[in-house]
Amino acid sequence: MLDLRIQQHFIDSADLHYKLAESLAKPVEAAVQAVLACVTGGGKVLTAGQGASAGLAQYLAVLLLAGFERDRPGLSALALSGDAQMASLWPDEQALASQVRALGHTGDVLFLISAQGAEQALVLAVQAAHEREMSVVALTGHPGGALARQLRETDVHVGVPHERVARIREVQHLVLHCLCDGIDTQLLGEQESF
């Protein structure tokens, strides 16, 4: 019985990935272009999230710094911290925004990850990024909540339309891989075997 439940998770996840391939391709491509313009223009990518999304934000920073599936020079990326030590410096919801103000510059990109888009700390981080004339890429569940409402036309929103957080995070993980593959393809050219 449990094995059927496990199998259903695989089926549901694969089905959702297939359904979203076409609708997410354009916003992911826009995210690739935003990050690429930033790093080739001498800027850096600041990544952030809260809770489990912070882990995905750290993962993205590592992929940008160390490379995805091919060797390439590291790209300037830094995962912002929402840990207890950093939060003790500022009021909890201000910690990420304060880091954006201290580390972000015009032309940088703030890449935020959230399942729901409801975290006040991420909303404040977007406001801080806009103050610093930074672009924002938000990878959220759909429709993206208060976080998505803060975005400007020049920002990028990749919204995963699903109600289950587990499915949203699975798609977000794939989106990060697509993003990094797209960046590598733009920088290094097409790879012969996919």
PDB file of C-alpha atoms in Angstrom:
ATOM      1  CA  MET A   1       0.000   0.000   0.000  1.00  0.00           C
ATOM      2  CA  LEU A   2       2.755   2.464   0.896  1.00  0.00           C
ATOM      3  CA  ASP A   3       4.595   1.636  -2.325  1.00  0.00           C
ATOM      4  CA  LEU A   4       1.537   2.762  -4.332  1.00  0.00           C
ATOM      5  CA  ARG A   5       1.466   6.045  -2.419  1.00  0.00           C
ATOM      6  CA  ILE A   6       5.170   6.564  -3.187  1.00  0.00           C
ATOM      7  CA  GLN A   7       4.599   5.765  -6.837  1.00  0.00           C
ATOM      8  CA  GLN A   8       1.775   8.312  -6.917  1.00  0.00           C
ATOM      9  CA  HIS A   9       4.167  11.036  -5.712  1.00  0.00           C
ATOM     10  CA  PHE A  10       6.452  10.285  -8.657  1.00  0.00           C
ATOM     11  CA  ILE A  11       3.509  10.277 -11.085  1.00  0.00           C
ATOM     12  CA  ASP A  12       2.036  13.517  -9.727  1.00  0.00           C
ATOM     13  CA  SER A  13       5.404  15.263  -9.820  1.00  0.00           C
ATOM     14  CA  ALA A  14       6.203  14.100 -13.355  1.00  0.00           C
ATOM     15  CA  ASP A  15       2.734  15.114 -14.536  1.00  0.00           C
ATOM     16  CA  LEU A  16       3.101  18.610 -13.087  1.00  0.00           C
ATOM     17  CA  HIS A  17       6.572  19.062 -14.599  1.00  0.00           C
ATOM     18  CA  TYR A  18       5.191  18.065 -17.992  1.00  0.00           C
ATOM     19  CA  LYS A  19       2.171  20.386 -17.712  1.00  0.00           C
ATOM     20  CA  LEU A  20       4.307  23.395 -16.739  1.00  0.00           C
ATOM     21  CA  ALA A  21       7.121  22.975 -19.271  1.00  0.00           C
ATOM     22  CA  GLU A  22       5.591  25.302 -21.842  1.00  0.00           C
ATOM     23  CA  SER A  23       4.120  27.948 -19.524  1.00  0.00           C
ATOM     24  CA  LEU A  24       7.283  28.363 -17.416  1.00  0.00           C
ATOM     25  CA  ALA A  25       9.764  28.379 -20.304  1.00  0.00           C
ATOM     26  CA  LYS A  26       9.380  32.114 -21.067  1.00  0.00           C
ATOM     27  CA  PRO A  27       9.619  33.406 -17.482  1.00  0.00           C
ATOM     28  CA  VAL A  28      12.606  31.124 -16.813  1.00  0.00           C
ATOM     29  CA  GLU A  29      14.235  32.433 -19.995  1.00  0.00           C
ATOM     30  CA  ALA A  30      13.622  35.986 -18.747  1.00  0.00           C
ATOM     31  CA  ALA A  31      15.271  35.035 -15.435  1.00  0.00           C
ATOM     32  CA  VAL A  32      18.280  33.641 -17.340  1.00  0.00           C
ATOM     33  CA  GLN A  33      18.615  36.918 -19.250  1.00  0.00           C
ATOM     34  CA  ALA A  34      18.323  39.018 -16.068  1.00  0.00           C
ATOM     35  CA  VAL A  35      21.004  37.026 -14.238  1.00  0.00           C
ATOM     36  CA  LEU A  36      23.231  36.892 -17.318  1.00  0.00           C
ATOM     37  CA  ALA A  37      23.011  40.661 -17.874  1.00  0.00           C
ATOM     38  CA  CYS A  38      23.909  41.177 -14.225  1.00  0.00           C
ATOM     39  CA  VAL A  39      26.950  38.923 -14.038  1.00  0.00           C
ATOM     40  CA  THR A  40      28.361  39.835 -17.468  1.00  0.00           C
ATOM     41  CA  GLY A  41      27.967  43.511 -16.542  1.00  0.00           C
ATOM     42  CA  GLY A  42      30.093  43.109 -13.420  1.00  0.00           C
ATOM     43  CA  GLY A  43      27.225  42.706 -10.982  1.00  0.00           C
ATOM     44  CA  LYS A  44      26.400  40.027  -8.460  1.00  0.00           C
ATOM     45  CA  VAL A  45      23.403  37.889  -7.635  1.00  0.00           C
ATOM     46  CA  LEU A  46      22.118  37.987  -4.070  1.00  0.00           C
ATOM     47  CA  THR A  47      19.913  34.993  -3.283  1.00  0.00           C
ATOM     48  CA  ALA A  48      17.503  34.661  -0.388  1.00  0.00           C
ATOM     49  CA  GLY A  49      14.575  32.747   0.999  1.00  0.00           C
ATOM     50  CA  GLN A  50      13.209  31.787   4.379  1.00  0.00           C
ATOM     51  CA  GLY A  51      12.864  28.336   5.881  1.00  0.00           C
ATOM     52  CA  ALA A  52      13.238  25.585   3.282  1.00  0.00           C
ATOM     53  CA  SER A  53      13.447  28.253   0.565  1.00  0.00           C
ATOM     54  CA  ALA A  54      16.676  29.527   2.157  1.00  0.00           C
ATOM     55  CA  GLY A  55      18.204  26.137   1.382  1.00  0.00           C
ATOM     56  CA  LEU A  56      17.223  26.472  -2.278  1.00  0.00           C
ATOM     57  CA  ALA A  57      18.647  30.018  -2.320  1.00  0.00           C
ATOM     58  CA  GLN A  58      21.957  28.717  -0.948  1.00  0.00           C
ATOM     59  CA  TYR A  59      21.910  25.923  -3.535  1.00  0.00           C
ATOM     60  CA  LEU A  60      21.476  28.472  -6.345  1.00  0.00           C
ATOM     61  CA  ALA A  61      24.379  30.570  -5.051  1.00  0.00           C
ATOM     62  CA  VAL A  62      26.601  27.469  -5.011  1.00  0.00           C
ATOM     63  CA  LEU A  63      25.602  26.547  -8.569  1.00  0.00           C
ATOM     64  CA  LEU A  64      26.405  30.057  -9.783  1.00  0.00           C
ATOM     65  CA  LEU A  65      29.722  30.161  -7.942  1.00  0.00           C
ATOM     66  CA  ALA A  66      30.950  26.640  -8.646  1.00  0.00           C
ATOM     67  CA  GLY A  67      29.240  25.817 -11.927  1.00  0.00           C
ATOM     68  CA  PHE A  68      26.384  23.557 -12.875  1.00  0.00           C
ATOM     69  CA  GLU A  69      27.273  20.653 -15.180  1.00  0.00           C
ATOM     70  CA  ARG A  70      30.240  22.186 -16.985  1.00  0.00           C
ATOM     71  CA  ASP A  71      33.453  23.857 -15.935  1.00  0.00           C
ATOM     72  CA  ARG A  72      33.305  27.630 -16.161  1.00  0.00           C
ATOM     73  CA  PRO A  73      34.627  30.562 -14.162  1.00  0.00           C
ATOM     74  CA  GLY A  74      32.570  31.267 -11.057  1.00  0.00           C
ATOM     75  CA  LEU A  75      29.847  33.861 -11.243  1.00  0.00           C
ATOM     76  CA  SER A  76      29.492  36.438  -8.502  1.00  0.00           C
ATOM     77  CA  ALA A  77      26.745  35.184  -6.184  1.00  0.00           C
ATOM     78  CA  LEU A  78      26.042  35.323  -2.477  1.00  0.00           C
ATOM     79  CA  ALA A  79      23.301  33.717  -0.399  1.00  0.00           C
ATOM     80  CA  LEU A  80      21.948  36.171   2.149  1.00  0.00           C
ATOM     81  CA  SER A  81      21.526  34.875   5.651  1.00  0.00           C
ATOM     82  CA  GLY A  82      18.372  34.777   7.717  1.00  0.00           C
ATOM     83  CA  ASP A  83      19.977  32.730  10.491  1.00  0.00           C
ATOM     84  CA  ALA A  84      19.695  33.549  14.180  1.00  0.00           C
ATOM     85  CA  GLN A  85      23.097  35.229  14.391  1.00  0.00           C
ATOM     86  CA  MET A  86      22.347  37.581  11.490  1.00  0.00           C
ATOM     87  CA  ALA A  87      18.805  38.223  12.716  1.00  0.00           C
ATOM     88  CA  SER A  88      20.175  39.333  16.063  1.00  0.00           C
ATOM     89  CA  LEU A  89      21.744  42.354  14.334  1.00  0.00           C
ATOM     90  CA  TRP A  90      18.391  43.662  13.059  1.00  0.00           C
ATOM     91  CA  PRO A  91      14.729  43.105  13.802  1.00  0.00           C
ATOM     92  CA  ASP A  92      13.886  39.694  12.328  1.00  0.00           C
ATOM     93  CA  GLU A  93      11.894  40.856   9.315  1.00  0.00           C
ATOM     94  CA  GLN A  94      14.534  43.520   8.498  1.00  0.00           C
ATOM     95  CA  ALA A  95      17.549  41.173   8.349  1.00  0.00           C
ATOM     96  CA  LEU A  96      17.400  40.406   4.618  1.00  0.00           C
ATOM     97  CA  ALA A  97      16.516  43.971   3.611  1.00  0.00           C
ATOM     98  CA  SER A  98      19.429  45.295   5.675  1.00  0.00           C
ATOM     99  CA  GLN A  99      21.798  42.882   3.920  1.00  0.00           C
ATOM    100  CA  VAL A 100      20.453  43.979   0.515  1.00  0.00           C
ATOM    101  CA  ARG A 101      21.085  47.616   1.427  1.00  0.00           C
ATOM    102  CA  ALA A 102      24.616  46.827   2.643  1.00  0.00           C
ATOM    103  CA  LEU A 103      25.680  44.490  -0.175  1.00  0.00           C
ATOM    104  CA  GLY A 104      23.523  45.371  -3.185  1.00  0.00           C
ATOM    105  CA  HIS A 105      24.400  47.873  -5.885  1.00  0.00           C
ATOM    106  CA  THR A 106      22.787  49.194  -9.039  1.00  0.00           C
ATOM    107  CA  GLY A 107      22.804  46.453 -11.658  1.00  0.00           C
ATOM    108  CA  ASP A 108      22.831  43.575  -9.167  1.00  0.00           C
ATOM    109  CA  VAL A 109      20.016  41.022  -9.043  1.00  0.00           C
ATOM    110  CA  LEU A 110      18.111  39.918  -5.969  1.00  0.00           C
ATOM    111  CA  PHE A 111      16.874  36.354  -6.536  1.00  0.00           C
ATOM    112  CA  LEU A 112      14.156  35.409  -4.041  1.00  0.00           C
ATOM    113  CA  ILE A 113      12.604  31.985  -3.530  1.00  0.00           C
ATOM    114  CA  SER A 114       9.345  31.369  -1.697  1.00  0.00           C
ATOM    115  CA  ALA A 115       6.614  28.764  -1.845  1.00  0.00           C
ATOM    116  CA  GLN A 116       3.827  31.227  -1.033  1.00  0.00           C
ATOM    117  CA  GLY A 117       5.295  34.733  -1.357  1.00  0.00           C
ATOM    118  CA  ALA A 118       3.808  35.813   1.961  1.00  0.00           C
ATOM    119  CA  GLU A 119       6.969  36.411   4.023  1.00  0.00           C
ATOM    120  CA  GLN A 120       7.239  40.032   5.119  1.00  0.00           C
ATOM    121  CA  ALA A 121      11.042  39.774   5.214  1.00  0.00           C
ATOM    122  CA  LEU A 122      11.088  39.008   1.467  1.00  0.00           C
ATOM    123  CA  VAL A 123       8.685  41.855   0.698  1.00  0.00           C
ATOM    124  CA  LEU A 124      11.000  44.247   2.544  1.00  0.00           C
ATOM    125  CA  ALA A 125      14.002  42.801   0.701  1.00  0.00           C
ATOM    126  CA  VAL A 126      12.310  43.622  -2.636  1.00  0.00           C
ATOM    127  CA  GLN A 127      11.712  47.189  -1.475  1.00  0.00           C
ATOM    128  CA  ALA A 128      15.377  47.481  -0.454  1.00  0.00           C
ATOM    129  CA  ALA A 129      16.494  46.110  -3.835  1.00  0.00           C
ATOM    130  CA  HIS A 130      14.383  48.667  -5.661  1.00  0.00           C
ATOM    131  CA  GLU A 131      15.866  51.425  -3.504  1.00  0.00           C
ATOM    132  CA  ARG A 132      19.309  50.238  -4.671  1.00  0.00           C
ATOM    133  CA  GLU A 133      18.141  50.107  -8.333  1.00  0.00           C
ATOM    134  CA  MET A 134      18.530  46.340  -8.458  1.00  0.00           C
ATOM    135  CA  SER A 135      16.442  43.941 -10.510  1.00  0.00           C
ATOM    136  CA  VAL A 136      14.471  41.240  -8.731  1.00  0.00           C
ATOM    137  CA  VAL A 137      13.750  37.691  -9.817  1.00  0.00           C
ATOM    138  CA  ALA A 138      11.094  35.969  -7.692  1.00  0.00           C
ATOM    139  CA  LEU A 139      10.553  32.220  -7.867  1.00  0.00           C
ATOM    140  CA  THR A 140       7.309  31.534  -6.024  1.00  0.00           C
ATOM    141  CA  GLY A 141       4.218  29.444  -5.879  1.00  0.00           C
ATOM    142  CA  HIS A 142       1.427  30.967  -7.924  1.00  0.00           C
ATOM    143  CA  PRO A 143       0.233  33.721  -7.718  1.00  0.00           C
ATOM    144  CA  GLY A 144       3.142  34.829  -5.518  1.00  0.00           C
ATOM    145  CA  GLY A 145       1.337  36.709  -2.763  1.00  0.00           C
ATOM    146  CA  ALA A 146       2.589  40.000  -1.370  1.00  0.00           C
ATOM    147  CA  LEU A 147       6.048  39.312  -2.802  1.00  0.00           C
ATOM    148  CA  ALA A 148       4.780  39.222  -6.406  1.00  0.00           C
ATOM    149  CA  ARG A 149       2.737  42.383  -5.837  1.00  0.00           C
ATOM    150  CA  GLN A 150       5.984  44.270  -5.039  1.00  0.00           C
ATOM    151  CA  LEU A 151       7.552  43.416  -8.393  1.00  0.00           C
ATOM    152  CA  ARG A 152       7.969  45.976 -11.135  1.00  0.00           C
ATOM    153  CA  GLU A 153       7.542  45.426 -14.871  1.00  0.00           C
ATOM    154  CA  THR A 154      11.307  45.164 -15.206  1.00  0.00           C
ATOM    155  CA  ASP A 155      11.467  42.383 -12.612  1.00  0.00           C
ATOM    156  CA  VAL A 156      10.869  38.708 -13.346  1.00  0.00           C
ATOM    157  CA  HIS A 157       8.293  36.481 -11.688  1.00  0.00           C
ATOM    158  CA  VAL A 158       8.378  32.711 -12.135  1.00  0.00           C
ATOM    159  CA  GLY A 159       5.204  31.449 -10.458  1.00  0.00           C
ATOM    160  CA  VAL A 160       4.580  27.733 -10.050  1.00  0.00           C
ATOM    161  CA  PRO A 161       0.798  27.215 -10.176  1.00  0.00           C
ATOM    162  CA  HIS A 162       0.077  24.495  -7.663  1.00  0.00           C
ATOM    163  CA  GLU A 163      -1.471  24.262  -4.196  1.00  0.00           C
ATOM    164  CA  ARG A 164       0.891  21.682  -2.653  1.00  0.00           C
ATOM    165  CA  VAL A 165       4.152  23.083  -1.303  1.00  0.00           C
ATOM    166  CA  ALA A 166       5.988  19.816  -2.009  1.00  0.00           C
ATOM    167  CA  ARG A 167       5.097  20.015  -5.724  1.00  0.00           C
ATOM    168  CA  ILE A 168       5.993  23.727  -5.851  1.00  0.00           C
ATOM    169  CA  ARG A 169       9.441  23.039  -4.385  1.00  0.00           C
ATOM    170  CA  GLU A 170      10.054  20.150  -6.790  1.00  0.00           C
ATOM    171  CA  VAL A 171       9.354  22.436  -9.744  1.00  0.00           C
ATOM    172  CA  GLN A 172      11.423  25.246  -8.196  1.00  0.00           C
ATOM    173  CA  HIS A 173      14.375  22.878  -7.950  1.00  0.00           C
ATOM    174  CA  LEU A 174      14.044  22.060 -11.663  1.00  0.00           C
ATOM    175  CA  VAL A 175      13.689  25.768 -12.490  1.00  0.00           C
ATOM    176  CA  LEU A 176      17.043  26.436 -10.780  1.00  0.00           C
ATOM    177  CA  HIS A 177      18.638  23.718 -12.918  1.00  0.00           C
ATOM    178  CA  CYS A 178      17.074  25.176 -16.077  1.00  0.00           C
ATOM    179  CA  LEU A 179      18.296  28.636 -15.070  1.00  0.00           C
ATOM    180  CA  CYS A 180      21.875  27.448 -14.574  1.00  0.00           C
ATOM    181  CA  ASP A 181      21.853  25.382 -17.766  1.00  0.00           C
ATOM    182  CA  GLY A 182      20.545  28.413 -19.665  1.00  0.00           C
ATOM    183  CA  ILE A 183      23.277  30.629 -18.242  1.00  0.00           C
ATOM    184  CA  ASP A 184      25.956  28.069 -19.112  1.00  0.00           C
ATOM    185  CA  THR A 185      24.546  27.670 -22.636  1.00  0.00           C
ATOM    186  CA  GLN A 186      24.631  31.429 -23.168  1.00  0.00           C
ATOM    187  CA  LEU A 187      28.178  31.721 -21.814  1.00  0.00           C
ATOM    188  CA  LEU A 188      29.718  28.525 -23.203  1.00  0.00           C
ATOM    189  CA  GLY A 189      27.547  27.548 -26.156  1.00  0.00           C
ATOM    190  CA  GLU A 190      25.416  24.494 -26.737  1.00  0.00           C
ATOM    191  CA  GLN A 191      26.568  21.247 -25.183  1.00  0.00           C
ATOM    192  CA  GLU A 192      26.692  18.364 -27.666  1.00  0.00           C
ATOM    193  CA  SER A 193      25.013  15.713 -25.534  1.00  0.00           C
ATOM    194  CA  PHE A 194      22.048  16.722 -23.419  1.00  0.00           C
TER     195      PHE A 194
END
